[in-house]
Coordinates of C-alpha atoms in Angstrom, one line a residue:
M1318 CA 0.0 0.0 0.0
T1319 CA 1.4 3.4 -1.0
R1320 CA 2.0 6.2 1.5
N1321 CA -1.2 8.1 2.4
A1322 CA -3.3 5.6 0.5
P1323 CA -7.0 5.4 1.3
R1324 CA -8.4 2.6 3.4
F1325 CA -10.9 1.7 0.8
S1326 CA -10.8 1.8 -3.0
I1327 CA -14.4 1.8 -4.3
V1328 CA -14.8 0.5 -7.9
I1329 CA -18.0 1.2 -9.9
P1330 CA -18.2 -0.2 -13.4
V1331 CA -20.5 1.9 -15.6
F1332 CA -22.2 1.1 -18.9
N1333 CA -25.1 3.3 -20.0
A1334 CA -26.2 4.2 -16.4
A1335 CA -26.8 7.9 -16.8
D1336 CA -30.1 7.6 -14.9
T1337 CA -28.8 5.9 -11.8
I1338 CA -25.1 6.7 -11.4
G1339 CA -25.7 10.0 -9.6
Q1340 CA -27.7 8.4 -6.9
T1341 CA -25.2 5.6 -6.5
V1342 CA -22.3 8.0 -6.1
R1343 CA -24.2 10.1 -3.6
S1344 CA -24.5 7.0 -1.4
V1345 CA -20.7 6.9 -1.4
L1346 CA -20.3 10.6 -0.7
A1347 CA -22.7 10.1 2.3
Q1348 CA -20.5 7.5 4.0
S1349 CA -19.7 8.1 7.6
F1350 CA -16.2 6.6 7.0
Q1351 CA -14.5 9.1 4.6
N1352 CA -11.1 7.6 4.0
W1353 CA -11.7 6.3 0.5
E1354 CA -11.2 6.8 -3.2
L1355 CA -13.8 6.2 -5.8
I1356 CA -12.9 4.8 -9.2
L1357 CA -15.5 5.1 -11.9
V1358 CA -14.8 2.9 -14.9
D1359 CA -16.7 3.8 -18.0
D1360 CA -17.1 0.6 -20.1
G1361 CA -17.7 2.3 -23.4
S1362 CA -21.1 3.9 -22.6
T1363 CA -23.1 5.3 -25.4
D1364 CA -25.5 7.4 -23.4
R1365 CA -24.8 10.5 -21.1
S1366 CA -23.0 8.4 -18.5
L1367 CA -19.6 9.8 -19.2
H1368 CA -20.9 13.4 -19.0
V1369 CA -22.6 12.7 -15.7
M1370 CA -19.5 11.1 -14.3
R1371 CA -17.3 14.0 -15.4
E1372 CA -19.5 16.3 -13.4
L1373 CA -19.4 14.0 -10.4
A1374 CA -15.6 13.8 -10.5
G1375 CA -15.4 17.5 -10.6
Q1376 CA -17.2 17.7 -7.3
D1377 CA -14.7 15.7 -5.2
S1378 CA -11.0 15.1 -5.7
R1379 CA -11.3 11.5 -4.4
I1380 CA -13.3 10.5 -7.4
R1381 CA -11.2 9.2 -10.3
L1382 CA -12.7 8.6 -13.8
I1383 CA -11.2 6.2 -16.4
S1384 CA -12.6 4.9 -19.6
Q1385 CA -12.2 1.8 -21.7
T1386 CA -13.6 0.4 -24.9
N1387 CA -16.5 -1.8 -24.1
A1388 CA -15.0 -5.0 -22.7
G1389 CA -17.6 -6.2 -20.1
V1390 CA -18.2 -5.8 -16.4
S1391 CA -15.4 -8.1 -15.3
A1392 CA -12.8 -6.3 -17.3
A1393 CA -14.0 -2.9 -16.0
R1394 CA -13.9 -4.1 -12.4
N1395 CA -10.4 -5.6 -12.9
L1396 CA -9.1 -2.4 -14.4
G1397 CA -10.4 -0.4 -11.4
A1398 CA -8.7 -2.8 -9.1
E1399 CA -5.4 -2.6 -10.9
I1400 CA -5.1 1.1 -10.4
A1401 CA -6.6 1.1 -6.9
R1402 CA -4.4 2.3 -4.0
G1403 CA -6.5 1.2 -1.1
E1404 CA -5.9 -1.8 1.2
L1405 CA -9.5 -2.9 0.7
L1406 CA -11.6 -3.0 -2.5
A1407 CA -15.3 -2.3 -2.2
F1408 CA -17.3 -3.0 -5.4
L1409 CA -20.5 -1.2 -6.2
D1410 CA -22.8 -1.5 -9.2
S1411 CA -23.9 1.6 -11.0
D1412 CA -27.6 1.2 -10.0
D1413 CA -27.3 0.1 -6.4
C1414 CA -26.8 2.2 -3.2
W1415 CA -25.1 1.8 0.2
E1416 CA -26.3 2.6 3.6
S1417 CA -24.3 5.4 5.1
D1418 CA -22.4 3.1 7.6
K1419 CA -21.4 0.5 5.0
L1420 CA -17.7 1.3 4.9
A1421 CA -17.4 2.0 8.7
I1422 CA -18.8 -1.4 9.6
H1423 CA -16.7 -3.3 7.1
D1424 CA -13.6 -1.4 8.4
V1425 CA -14.4 -2.6 12.0
C1426 CA -14.8 -6.2 10.7
H1427 CA -11.5 -6.3 9.0
Q1428 CA -9.7 -4.5 11.8
A1429 CA -11.0 -6.9 14.3
D1430 CA -9.8 -10.0 12.4
P1431 CA -7.1 -9.3 9.7
A1432 CA -7.3 -13.0 8.7
I1433 CA -10.7 -12.2 7.1
A1434 CA -9.9 -11.8 3.4
A1435 CA -13.4 -10.7 2.2
S1436 CA -16.6 -9.6 3.9
Y1437 CA -20.3 -9.0 2.9
A1438 CA -23.5 -8.0 4.6
M1439 CA -27.2 -8.1 4.4
I1440 CA -28.9 -6.8 1.2
A1441 CA -32.3 -5.1 0.9
F1442 CA -34.0 -5.9 -2.4
C1443 CA -35.7 -2.7 -3.3
T1444 CA -38.4 -1.4 -5.6
V1445 CA -38.2 2.1 -6.9
S1446 CA -40.8 4.8 -6.1
S1447 CA -42.0 7.3 -8.6
S1448 CA -39.6 9.8 -7.1
G1449 CA -36.6 7.4 -7.5
V1450 CA -36.4 6.4 -3.8
L1451 CA -35.3 2.8 -3.2
K1452 CA -37.8 1.1 -1.0
P1453 CA -36.7 -2.2 0.7
R1454 CA -39.0 -5.1 0.2
V1455 CA -37.1 -8.2 1.4
Y1456 CA -33.7 -8.9 2.9
S1457 CA -31.0 -11.5 2.2
S1458 CA -29.8 -13.7 5.0
V1459 CA -26.3 -13.9 6.4
P1460 CA -25.2 -17.4 7.5
S1461 CA -22.9 -17.7 10.5
G1462 CA -19.2 -18.5 9.9
C1463 CA -17.1 -18.2 6.7
L1464 CA -18.7 -19.2 3.4
S1465 CA -18.0 -22.5 1.8
V1466 CA -17.7 -23.2 -1.9
A1467 CA -21.0 -25.1 -1.7
Q1468 CA -22.8 -22.1 -0.2
L1469 CA -21.4 -19.8 -2.9
V1470 CA -22.2 -22.1 -5.8
G1471 CA -25.7 -22.8 -4.4
E1472 CA -27.6 -19.7 -3.4
N1473 CA -24.6 -17.4 -2.9
P1474 CA -25.4 -15.4 0.3
V1475 CA -23.2 -12.5 -1.0
C1476 CA -26.0 -12.0 -3.7
S1477 CA -24.4 -9.1 -5.5
T1478 CA -20.9 -7.6 -6.2
S1479 CA -22.3 -4.4 -4.6
N1480 CA -22.0 -6.3 -1.3
L1481 CA -18.4 -7.4 -1.6
V1482 CA -15.4 -5.9 0.2
V1483 CA -12.1 -7.8 -0.3
N1484 CA -8.5 -7.4 0.5
R1485 CA -6.9 -5.8 -2.6
E1486 CA -3.7 -7.9 -2.6
A1487 CA -5.7 -11.1 -2.1
F1488 CA -8.0 -10.1 -4.9
I1489 CA -5.1 -9.5 -7.3
A1490 CA -3.4 -12.8 -6.2
A1491 CA -6.6 -14.7 -7.0
G1492 CA -6.7 -13.3 -10.5
G1493 CA -9.7 -11.0 -10.2
F1494 CA -12.9 -11.6 -12.1
R1495 CA -12.9 -13.9 -15.0
Q1496 CA -13.3 -11.9 -18.2
G1497 CA -15.7 -13.0 -20.9
M1498 CA -18.5 -14.1 -18.4
Q1499 CA -21.5 -11.9 -18.5
H1500 CA -23.4 -13.7 -15.7
A1501 CA -22.2 -15.6 -12.6
E1502 CA -18.8 -13.9 -12.8
D1503 CA -19.1 -12.8 -9.2
Q1504 CA -20.0 -16.3 -8.1
E1505 CA -17.1 -17.8 -10.1
F1506 CA -14.7 -15.4 -8.4
L1507 CA -16.1 -16.1 -4.9
A1508 CA -16.0 -19.9 -5.4
R1509 CA -12.4 -19.7 -6.7
F1510 CA -11.4 -17.4 -3.9
A1511 CA -12.9 -19.6 -1.2
A1512 CA -11.5 -22.8 -2.8
G1513 CA -8.1 -21.2 -2.6
G1514 CA -8.5 -20.6 1.1
G1515 CA -9.8 -17.1 1.2
R1516 CA -12.0 -16.4 4.2
I1517 CA -15.3 -14.7 3.4
Q1518 CA -17.1 -13.5 6.5
G1519 CA -20.7 -12.1 6.7
I1520 CA -21.9 -9.1 8.7
D1521 CA -25.5 -9.4 9.9
R1522 CA -26.4 -5.8 9.1
H1523 CA -28.4 -4.3 6.3
L1524 CA -25.8 -2.2 4.4
V1525 CA -26.7 -2.5 0.6
N1526 CA -29.8 -1.5 -1.3
Y1527 CA -30.2 -3.5 -4.5
R1528 CA -32.4 -2.1 -7.2
M1529 CA -34.8 -4.7 -8.5
S1530 CA -35.6 -4.5 -12.2
A1531 CA -37.5 -6.9 -14.4
D1532 CA -35.5 -5.9 -17.5
G1533 CA -32.0 -5.5 -16.0
L1534 CA -28.9 -7.6 -16.7
S1535 CA -29.4 -9.7 -13.6
A1536 CA -33.0 -10.4 -14.6
D1537 CA -31.9 -12.3 -17.7
L1538 CA -32.5 -15.6 -15.9
A1539 CA -31.8 -17.9 -18.7
A1540 CA -28.3 -16.4 -19.2
M1541 CA -27.7 -16.5 -15.5
Y1542 CA -28.5 -20.2 -15.6
D1543 CA -26.1 -20.7 -18.5
G1544 CA -23.3 -18.9 -16.6
W1545 CA -24.0 -20.9 -13.5
R1546 CA -23.6 -24.1 -15.4
I1547 CA -20.1 -23.1 -16.5
L1548 CA -19.3 -22.3 -12.9
A1549 CA -20.8 -25.6 -11.6
R1550 CA -18.7 -27.8 -13.9
E1551 CA -15.6 -26.5 -12.3
Y1552 CA -16.6 -26.5 -8.6
V1553 CA -19.3 -29.1 -8.1
S1554 CA -18.7 -32.9 -8.3
P1555 CA -21.1 -34.9 -10.5
A1556 CA -22.6 -36.5 -7.4
E1557 CA -23.4 -33.2 -5.8
L1558 CA -24.5 -31.4 -9.0
P1559 CA -28.3 -32.2 -8.8
G1560 CA -28.6 -30.8 -5.3
A1561 CA -26.6 -27.7 -6.1
E1562 CA -28.6 -27.1 -9.3
A1563 CA -31.9 -27.5 -7.4
L1564 CA -30.8 -24.8 -5.0
Y1565 CA -29.8 -22.5 -7.8
C1566 CA -33.2 -23.1 -9.6
R1567 CA -34.9 -22.1 -6.3
Y1568 CA -32.8 -19.0 -6.3
L1569 CA -33.8 -18.1 -9.9
A1570 CA -37.4 -18.8 -9.1
R1571 CA -37.2 -16.4 -6.1
R1572 CA -35.5 -13.8 -8.2
A1573 CA -38.2 -14.0 -10.9
L1574 CA -40.9 -13.5 -8.2
R1575 CA -39.1 -10.6 -6.6
T1576 CA -38.6 -8.7 -9.8
G1577 CA -42.1 -9.3 -11.1
G1578 CA -40.7 -11.0 -14.2
P1579 CA -42.7 -13.5 -16.3
A1580 CA -44.7 -15.9 -14.0
A1581 CA -44.0 -18.8 -16.2
E1582 CA -40.2 -18.3 -15.6
A1583 CA -40.6 -18.6 -11.8
L1584 CA -42.7 -21.7 -12.2
R1585 CA -40.4 -23.3 -14.7
F1586 CA -37.4 -22.9 -12.4
A1587 CA -39.3 -24.1 -9.3
L1588 CA -40.4 -27.2 -11.1
A1589 CA -37.0 -27.8 -12.5
G1590 CA -35.5 -27.6 -9.0
L1591 CA -38.0 -30.1 -7.7
R1592 CA -37.2 -32.6 -10.4
L1593 CA -33.5 -32.2 -9.9
D1594 CA -33.6 -32.8 -6.1
A1595 CA -36.8 -32.2 -4.2
G1596 CA -35.2 -32.9 -0.9
Q1597 CA -32.6 -30.1 -1.4
F1598 CA -35.2 -27.7 -2.9
L1599 CA -37.4 -28.1 0.2
A1600 CA -34.6 -28.6 2.8
D1601 CA -35.4 -25.1 4.0
R1602 CA -39.1 -25.7 4.2
K1603 CA -40.1 -22.1 4.7
R1604 CA -38.0 -20.8 1.8
G1605 CA -38.6 -23.8 -0.5
G1606 CA -42.3 -24.1 0.3
L1607 CA -43.0 -20.4 -0.1
T1608 CA -41.1 -20.3 -3.3
L1609 CA -43.1 -23.2 -4.7
L1610 CA -46.5 -21.8 -3.5
C1611 CA -45.8 -18.4 -4.9
A1612 CA -44.6 -19.8 -8.2
F1613 CA -47.9 -21.6 -8.7
A1614 CA -50.0 -18.7 -7.5
G1615 CA -48.0 -16.2 -9.5
V1616 CA -49.4 -17.6 -12.8
V1617 CA -52.7 -15.9 -12.1
M1618 CA -51.3 -12.8 -10.5
P1619 CA -50.2 -9.5 -12.1
G1620 CA -46.5 -8.8 -11.8
A1621 CA -47.0 -5.9 -9.3
M1622 CA -49.1 -8.1 -7.1
R1623 CA -46.5 -10.9 -7.2
R1624 CA -43.8 -8.5 -6.1
R1625 CA -46.0 -7.3 -3.2
V1626 CA -47.0 -10.8 -2.0
F1627 CA -43.6 -12.4 -2.4
A1628 CA -41.5 -9.6 -1.1

């Protein structure tokens, strides 16, 4: 770490996010812990994103702006990490927001146990009001102890890269995000990181607000499933694959219900999970049973009602 380096380097990859990047950056500026730098990585945006980011960078000397020809989110995050000066990397997507004590609480976590290589917290999955306010609807869970490869490949409690704080040197040593993957690239990194001995510890506090969208990149469920299969071939044994896939199908069904996406998608993934391994799908009876019930009921419900009921 260089002299007078910030404690945190925050990396935000940006591609055509002119409508949301301002709100995202404001959630960084509002942090109670102020020893940070923010690296905005424009990934070849074709809208007004670059203009908006230039204005934001002009407002605070801690904000750095770099651009690259469109190469994908993993390449953008890796580029930001390469030029980062902080001891800890904190990733944030261009349409999500942090609670104001996000960095302060992660700092305490890593100070208390330097052996922790990465940390994450509780996420609120949010709808967006007519005025642009993110309104929490449902929260992720944070298991006790460090995450295993099986947990990460299954339902991935980290949930989103916006939730990840990782030691920069450990991130670089692990090789960063795999480029060329458009989906599950965060899970692939986390599984590889944990398999290599990296400790990933949860913080049972709501620190991240995730913007739910039925038409966003993460709502492309079929592509997410394809990306997950690439990941699973590397980290799951053939004997364990049906159970792991059943859990991931449950996760996709829940995501479809949360975002108000096509009801048939939620039901398709729920039924696929049951066929693969009903015992694993229903192992958490509240989560599995509720997902199955809502997937069936959702077929006759409008999307907005599904979001209200399920969330």
